[in-house]
mmCIF file of C-alpha atoms and ligand atoms in Angstrom:
data_model
loop_
_atom_site.group_PDB
_atom_site.id
_atom_site.type_symbol
_atom_site.label_atom_id
_atom_site.label_comp_id
_atom_site.label_asym_id
_atom_site.label_seq_id
_atom_site.Cartn_x
_atom_site.Cartn_y
_atom_site.Cartn_z
ATOM 1 C CA UNK V 1 -3.759 -106.837 243.677
ATOM 2 C CA UNK V 2 -5.110 -109.722 245.774
ATOM 3 C CA UNK V 3 -7.420 -112.358 244.272
ATOM 4 C CA UNK V 4 -9.857 -114.152 246.554
ATOM 5 C CA UNK V 5 -11.788 -116.812 244.520
ATOM 6 C CA UNK V 6 -14.701 -118.858 245.975
ATOM 7 C CA UNK V 7 -16.917 -121.460 244.606
ATOM 8 C CA UNK V 8 -20.138 -119.550 245.095
ATOM 9 C CA UNK V 9 -21.720 -116.166 245.524
ATOM 10 C CA UNK V 10 -22.628 -117.117 248.971
ATOM 11 C CA UNK V 11 -18.935 -117.782 249.963
ATOM 12 C CA UNK V 12 -18.051 -114.375 248.335
ATOM 13 C CA UNK V 13 -20.644 -112.776 250.615
ATOM 14 C CA UNK V 14 -19.305 -114.707 253.703
ATOM 15 C CA UNK V 15 -15.650 -113.871 252.940
ATOM 16 C CA UNK V 16 -16.247 -110.111 252.174
ATOM 17 C CA UNK V 17 -18.392 -109.891 255.365
ATOM 18 C CA UNK V 18 -15.462 -111.068 257.394
ATOM 19 C CA UNK V 19 -13.182 -108.709 255.561
ATOM 20 C CA UNK V 20 -15.588 -105.793 256.254
ATOM 21 C CA UNK V 21 -15.972 -106.853 260.004
ATOM 22 C CA UNK V 22 -12.166 -106.779 260.323
ATOM 23 C CA UNK V 23 -12.010 -103.359 258.733
ATOM 24 C CA UNK V 24 -14.808 -102.124 260.997
ATOM 25 C CA UNK V 25 -13.028 -103.386 264.107
ATOM 26 C CA UNK V 26 -11.062 -100.091 264.139
ATOM 27 C CA UNK V 27 -11.771 -97.625 266.974
ATOM 28 C CA UNK V 28 -11.728 -94.946 264.398
ATOM 29 C CA UNK V 29 -14.614 -93.749 262.340
ATOM 30 C CA UNK V 30 -14.462 -95.397 258.914
ATOM 31 C CA UNK V 31 -15.867 -93.919 255.684
ATOM 32 C CA UNK V 32 -17.079 -96.555 253.191
ATOM 33 C CA UNK V 33 -18.352 -95.975 249.717
ATOM 34 C CA UNK V 34 -20.954 -98.758 248.741
ATOM 35 C CA UNK V 35 -21.438 -100.230 245.394
ATOM 36 C CA UNK V 36 -24.725 -100.625 243.732
ATOM 37 C CA UNK V 37 -26.431 -102.950 241.267
ATOM 38 C CA UNK V 38 -27.367 -106.479 242.251
ATOM 39 C CA UNK V 39 -24.268 -108.131 243.481
ATOM 40 C CA UNK V 40 -24.267 -106.374 246.830
ATOM 41 C CA UNK V 41 -27.746 -107.604 247.767
ATOM 42 C CA UNK V 42 -26.513 -111.053 248.764
ATOM 43 C CA UNK V 43 -23.479 -109.576 250.497
ATOM 44 C CA UNK V 44 -25.523 -106.948 252.426
ATOM 45 C CA UNK V 45 -28.001 -109.646 253.492
ATOM 46 C CA UNK V 46 -25.179 -111.809 254.825
ATOM 47 C CA UNK V 47 -23.328 -108.951 256.461
ATOM 48 C CA UNK V 48 -26.529 -107.816 258.287
ATOM 49 C CA UNK V 49 -27.677 -111.296 259.291
ATOM 50 C CA UNK V 50 -24.332 -112.616 260.450
ATOM 51 C CA UNK V 51 -22.463 -109.541 261.757
ATOM 52 C CA UNK V 52 -25.358 -107.101 262.385
ATOM 53 C CA UNK V 53 -24.918 -107.267 266.191
ATOM 54 C CA UNK V 54 -21.082 -107.691 266.163
ATOM 55 C CA UNK V 55 -20.161 -104.572 264.250
ATOM 56 C CA UNK V 56 -20.286 -101.179 265.858
ATOM 57 C CA UNK V 57 -22.181 -99.366 263.075
ATOM 58 C CA UNK V 58 -22.002 -96.026 264.844
ATOM 59 C CA UNK V 59 -18.319 -96.032 263.760
ATOM 60 C CA UNK V 60 -19.212 -96.404 260.086
ATOM 61 C CA UNK V 61 -20.261 -93.585 257.753
ATOM 62 C CA UNK V 62 -21.971 -94.738 254.539
ATOM 63 C CA UNK V 63 -21.672 -93.140 251.159
ATOM 64 C CA UNK V 64 -22.348 -94.385 247.635
ATOM 65 C CA UNK V 65 -19.834 -94.747 244.861
ATOM 66 C CA UNK V 66 -22.619 -94.066 242.445
ATOM 67 C CA UNK V 67 -26.394 -93.529 242.411
ATOM 68 C CA UNK V 68 -29.017 -93.571 239.823
ATOM 69 C CA UNK V 69 -30.816 -90.199 239.442
ATOM 70 C CA UNK V 70 -34.134 -91.449 240.659
ATOM 71 C CA UNK V 71 -36.212 -91.082 243.825
ATOM 72 C CA UNK V 72 -34.942 -92.973 246.908
ATOM 73 C CA UNK V 73 -38.060 -95.149 246.716
ATOM 74 C CA UNK V 74 -37.528 -96.155 243.087
ATOM 75 C CA UNK V 75 -36.694 -99.823 242.561
ATOM 76 C CA UNK V 76 -33.578 -98.557 240.638
ATOM 77 C CA UNK V 77 -32.213 -96.692 243.539
ATOM 78 C CA UNK V 78 -28.973 -98.008 245.009
ATOM 79 C CA UNK V 79 -29.899 -96.318 248.235
ATOM 80 C CA UNK V 80 -33.287 -98.270 248.354
ATOM 81 C CA UNK V 81 -31.433 -101.522 247.669
ATOM 82 C CA UNK V 82 -29.059 -100.779 250.522
ATOM 83 C CA UNK V 83 -31.939 -99.929 252.877
ATOM 84 C CA UNK V 84 -33.820 -103.158 251.872
ATOM 85 C CA UNK V 85 -30.708 -105.459 252.297
ATOM 86 C CA UNK V 86 -28.640 -103.676 254.960
ATOM 87 C CA UNK V 87 -29.638 -100.462 256.630
ATOM 88 C CA UNK V 88 -33.093 -101.616 257.620
ATOM 89 C CA UNK V 89 -31.529 -104.480 259.486
ATOM 90 C CA UNK V 90 -28.755 -102.697 261.545
ATOM 91 C CA UNK V 91 -28.439 -100.006 264.145
ATOM 92 C CA UNK V 92 -26.881 -97.188 262.315
ATOM 93 C CA UNK V 93 -27.391 -93.514 263.123
ATOM 94 C CA UNK V 94 -29.254 -91.665 260.368
ATOM 95 C CA UNK V 95 -26.599 -89.025 260.442
ATOM 96 C CA UNK V 96 -23.929 -91.606 259.312
ATOM 97 C CA UNK V 97 -25.695 -92.059 256.051
ATOM 98 C CA UNK V 98 -24.785 -89.714 253.266
ATOM 99 C CA UNK V 99 -27.073 -90.658 250.409
ATOM 100 C CA UNK V 100 -26.816 -89.212 246.928
ATOM 101 C CA UNK V 101 -30.018 -87.306 246.503
ATOM 102 C CA UNK V 102 -31.172 -88.994 243.363
ATOM 103 C CA UNK V 103 -34.270 -86.934 243.114
ATOM 104 C CA UNK V 104 -32.209 -83.699 242.631
ATOM 105 C CA UNK V 105 -31.038 -82.211 239.431
ATOM 106 C CA UNK V 106 -28.044 -84.451 238.459
ATOM 107 C CA UNK V 107 -25.534 -81.676 237.775
ATOM 108 C CA UNK V 108 -26.451 -79.830 241.028
ATOM 109 C CA UNK V 109 -26.325 -83.095 242.949
ATOM 110 C CA UNK V 110 -22.845 -84.077 241.503
ATOM 111 C CA UNK V 111 -21.652 -80.765 242.789
ATOM 112 C CA UNK V 112 -23.397 -81.072 246.093
ATOM 113 C CA UNK V 113 -22.022 -84.576 246.686
ATOM 114 C CA UNK V 114 -18.510 -83.575 245.652
ATOM 115 C CA UNK V 115 -18.655 -81.100 248.493
ATOM 116 C CA UNK V 116 -20.122 -83.621 250.955
ATOM 117 C CA UNK V 117 -17.082 -85.862 250.209
ATOM 118 C CA UNK V 118 -14.633 -82.885 250.645
ATOM 119 C CA UNK V 119 -16.405 -81.833 253.845
ATOM 120 C CA UNK V 120 -16.847 -85.223 255.469
ATOM 121 C CA UNK V 121 -13.718 -87.364 254.493
ATOM 122 C CA UNK V 122 -10.179 -86.838 255.404
ATOM 123 C CA UNK V 123 -8.318 -85.058 252.637
ATOM 124 C CA UNK V 124 -5.190 -86.869 251.432
ATOM 125 C CA UNK V 125 -3.135 -85.711 248.445
ATOM 126 C CA UNK V 126 -5.697 -83.063 248.077
ATOM 127 C CA UNK V 127 -8.432 -85.628 247.404
ATOM 128 C CA UNK V 128 -11.159 -86.964 249.818
ATOM 129 C CA UNK V 129 -10.042 -90.378 251.088
ATOM 130 C CA UNK V 130 -12.335 -93.327 251.792
ATOM 131 C CA UNK V 131 -11.242 -96.144 254.043
ATOM 132 C CA UNK V 132 -12.955 -98.592 251.711
ATOM 133 C CA UNK V 133 -14.444 -98.241 248.197
ATOM 134 C CA UNK V 134 -16.649 -101.290 247.228
ATOM 135 C CA UNK V 135 -16.938 -101.741 243.565
ATOM 136 C CA UNK V 136 -18.934 -103.864 241.193
ATOM 137 C CA UNK V 137 -18.119 -104.376 237.517
ATOM 138 C CA UNK V 138 -20.377 -104.607 234.504
ATOM 139 C CA UNK V 139 -20.039 -107.224 231.768
ATOM 140 C CA UNK V 140 -18.609 -104.292 229.664
ATOM 141 C CA UNK V 141 -15.952 -103.401 232.246
ATOM 142 C CA UNK V 142 -17.695 -100.331 233.644
ATOM 143 C CA UNK V 143 -17.391 -99.684 237.285
ATOM 144 C CA UNK V 144 -19.133 -97.155 239.635
ATOM 145 C CA UNK V 145 -21.042 -95.546 236.851
ATOM 146 C CA UNK V 146 -18.279 -94.769 234.491
ATOM 147 C CA UNK V 147 -18.902 -96.617 231.220
ATOM 148 C CA UNK V 148 -16.426 -97.452 228.393
ATOM 149 C CA UNK V 149 -18.059 -95.024 225.966
ATOM 150 C CA UNK V 150 -17.403 -92.150 228.403
ATOM 151 C CA UNK V 151 -14.261 -93.377 230.043
ATOM 152 C CA UNK V 152 -12.803 -89.812 230.065
ATOM 153 C CA UNK V 153 -15.116 -89.139 233.033
ATOM 154 C CA UNK V 154 -12.665 -91.379 234.994
ATOM 155 C CA UNK V 155 -10.068 -88.580 234.794
ATOM 156 C CA UNK V 156 -12.450 -85.693 235.668
ATOM 157 C CA UNK V 157 -10.988 -83.129 238.144
ATOM 158 C CA UNK V 158 -14.209 -83.228 240.215
ATOM 159 C CA UNK V 159 -14.915 -85.696 243.022
ATOM 160 C CA UNK V 160 -18.227 -86.513 241.409
ATOM 161 C CA UNK V 161 -19.710 -86.167 237.927
ATOM 162 C CA UNK V 162 -22.831 -87.045 236.060
ATOM 163 C CA UNK V 163 -22.753 -90.026 233.843
ATOM 164 C CA UNK V 164 -25.242 -91.444 231.431
ATOM 165 C CA UNK V 165 -26.007 -95.203 231.033
ATOM 166 C CA UNK V 166 -25.238 -96.063 227.425
ATOM 167 C CA UNK V 167 -28.281 -98.249 226.895
ATOM 168 C CA UNK V 168 -31.049 -96.667 229.079
ATOM 169 C CA UNK V 169 -29.886 -93.025 228.965
ATOM 170 C CA UNK V 170 -30.450 -93.036 232.741
ATOM 171 C CA UNK V 171 -28.463 -90.236 234.452
ATOM 172 C CA UNK V 172 -26.249 -91.173 237.336
ATOM 173 C CA UNK V 173 -24.040 -89.425 239.840
ATOM 174 C CA UNK V 174 -20.711 -91.219 240.219
ATOM 175 C CA UNK V 175 -17.360 -90.708 241.982
ATOM 176 C CA UNK V 176 -14.468 -90.345 239.807
ATOM 177 C CA UNK V 177 -11.109 -92.191 239.390
ATOM 178 C CA UNK V 178 -9.152 -89.861 241.565
ATOM 179 C CA UNK V 179 -11.427 -90.628 244.520
ATOM 180 C CA UNK V 180 -11.515 -94.382 243.877
ATOM 181 C CA UNK V 181 -7.765 -94.439 243.531
ATOM 182 C CA UNK V 182 -7.135 -92.405 246.627
ATOM 183 C CA UNK V 183 -8.992 -94.892 248.821
ATOM 184 C CA UNK V 184 -7.068 -96.725 251.548
ATOM 185 C CA UNK V 185 -8.703 -99.907 250.303
ATOM 186 C CA UNK V 186 -10.637 -100.976 247.318
ATOM 187 C CA UNK V 187 -12.725 -104.169 247.085
ATOM 188 C CA UNK V 188 -14.011 -105.472 243.728
ATOM 189 C CA UNK V 189 -17.052 -107.739 244.293
ATOM 190 C CA UNK V 190 -17.599 -109.548 241.003
ATOM 191 C CA UNK V 191 -19.682 -112.707 240.363
ATOM 192 C CA UNK V 192 -21.223 -114.556 237.443
ATOM 193 C CA UNK V 193 -19.897 -115.951 234.118
ATOM 194 C CA UNK V 194 -20.761 -112.745 232.309
ATOM 195 C CA UNK V 195 -17.924 -110.921 233.919
ATOM 196 C CA UNK V 196 -15.324 -113.597 233.195
ATOM 197 C CA UNK V 197 -14.012 -112.121 229.905
ATOM 198 C CA UNK V 198 -13.312 -108.753 231.448
ATOM 199 C CA UNK V 199 -11.944 -110.166 234.652
ATOM 200 C CA UNK V 200 -9.510 -112.159 232.562
ATOM 201 C CA UNK V 201 -8.393 -109.126 230.616
ATOM 202 C CA UNK V 202 -8.137 -106.811 233.525
ATOM 203 C CA UNK V 203 -6.463 -109.244 235.916
ATOM 204 C CA UNK V 204 -4.211 -111.162 233.558
ATOM 205 C CA UNK V 205 -3.246 -108.139 231.379
ATOM 206 C CA UNK V 206 -2.791 -105.816 234.427
ATOM 207 C CA UNK V 207 -1.314 -102.498 233.213
ATOM 208 C CA UNK V 208 -0.982 -103.681 229.586
ATOM 209 C CA UNK V 209 -4.070 -101.883 228.445
ATOM 210 C CA UNK V 210 -6.588 -99.522 229.957
ATOM 211 C CA UNK V 211 -9.680 -99.292 227.829
ATOM 212 C CA UNK V 212 -12.250 -100.268 230.461
ATOM 213 C CA UNK V 213 -13.024 -98.125 233.544
ATOM 214 C CA UNK V 214 -12.460 -101.233 235.709
ATOM 215 C CA UNK V 215 -8.963 -101.508 234.338
ATOM 216 C CA UNK V 216 -8.052 -98.020 235.705
ATOM 217 C CA UNK V 217 -8.682 -99.024 239.269
ATOM 218 C CA UNK V 218 -5.170 -98.839 240.690
ATOM 219 C CA UNK V 219 -5.313 -97.476 244.161
ATOM 220 C CA UNK V 220 -2.221 -95.502 245.269
ATOM 221 C CA UNK V 221 -2.343 -97.686 248.466
ATOM 222 C CA UNK V 222 -2.036 -100.783 246.199
ATOM 223 C CA UNK V 223 -4.610 -102.253 248.588
ATOM 224 C CA UNK V 224 -6.912 -103.744 245.803
ATOM 225 C CA UNK V 225 -8.720 -107.076 246.575
ATOM 226 C CA UNK V 226 -10.871 -108.911 244.020
ATOM 227 C CA UNK V 227 -13.620 -111.112 245.558
ATOM 228 C CA UNK V 228 -14.636 -113.490 242.788
ATOM 229 C CA UNK V 229 -16.799 -116.472 242.451
ATOM 230 C CA UNK V 230 -15.650 -119.352 240.234
ATOM 231 C CA UNK V 231 -17.836 -118.255 237.304
ATOM 232 C CA UNK V 232 -16.303 -114.896 237.190
ATOM 233 C CA UNK V 233 -12.863 -116.274 237.535
ATOM 234 C CA UNK V 234 -13.247 -119.196 235.124
ATOM 235 C CA UNK V 235 -10.869 -117.759 232.441
ATOM 236 C CA UNK V 236 -8.059 -116.903 234.762
ATOM 237 C CA UNK V 237 -5.019 -119.069 233.980
ATOM 238 C CA UNK V 238 -2.681 -119.646 236.871
ATOM 239 C CA UNK V 239 -0.601 -122.368 235.168
HETATM 240 C C1 LIG T 301 -24.610 -99.647 239.602
HETATM 241 C C2 LIG T 301 -23.252 -100.011 240.054
HETATM 242 C C3 LIG T 301 -22.513 -100.708 238.986
HETATM 243 C C4 LIG T 301 -22.499 -102.121 239.226
HETATM 244 C C5 LIG T 301 -22.164 -103.010 238.064
HETATM 245 C C6 LIG T 301 -22.284 -104.451 238.430
HETATM 246 O O1 LIG T 301 -25.171 -98.622 240.139
HETATM 247 O O2 LIG T 301 -25.248 -100.430 238.775
HETATM 248 O O3 LIG T 301 -22.546 -99.268 240.793
HETATM 249 O O4 LIG T 301 -21.244 -100.257 238.777
HETATM 250 O O5 LIG T 301 -21.620 -102.364 240.319
HETATM 251 O O6 LIG T 301 -23.079 -102.609 236.968
HETATM 252 O O7 LIG T 301 -23.740 -104.659 238.625
HETATM 253 P P1 LIG T 301 -24.210 -106.071 239.068
HETATM 254 O O8 LIG T 301 -23.750 -106.312 240.467
HETATM 255 O O9 LIG T 301 -25.774 -105.916 239.078
HETATM 256 O O10 LIG T 301 -23.747 -107.062 238.097
#
């Protein structure tokens, strides 16, 4: 586990963008699972505005680690957020974009997307393998759309399952733990004081407990990087 701590969200965006640029420098096609929510907005804006012309986007295939079961035009849609902050600003072939069809029946879409991952990604250990999975983390320690009250979904045998937001009841399609932990690299992008308690518990007590989905992120590759701002990292004690 690598911790990268920066003073501000903007610096997190800058550092992650350089990390992503370096990953994308490969001649190979890379498969990336994007995170949702609000944190990626500043990161995608920075990435598009500062590396939009430098990165060969035709070598990058975009997927989503989770998506809300809403129309792609809905303000809740992670796809819409990504279009607004990244995809609308870069030259990426439409056929490199594999969105979760949030407008579909959730169970049918989870099955369809599971097959998309199996068909499009290299299969390693019998599981689709991303080159990078970007993750956010909720204040409650959820990640992708697996929440503490349904943490058993993390161990589902499927590539994707349907989850339910504990407060809103919103249905979501999410990748599962086996796909996350089979990725060549995982990057947690976590900012804000609201995340500090869980960051402390997960980072400082690594392996000593596992009752938040985010604490179950342990890629087989051991290539896990936390990009944190000072607020999210404020409880970490390195003395
Ligand atoms: C989603 C995300 C979710 C998100 C966390 C953090 O669809 O909401 O995938 O896992 O990453 O909830 O969200 P914020 O970045 O908005 O704090």
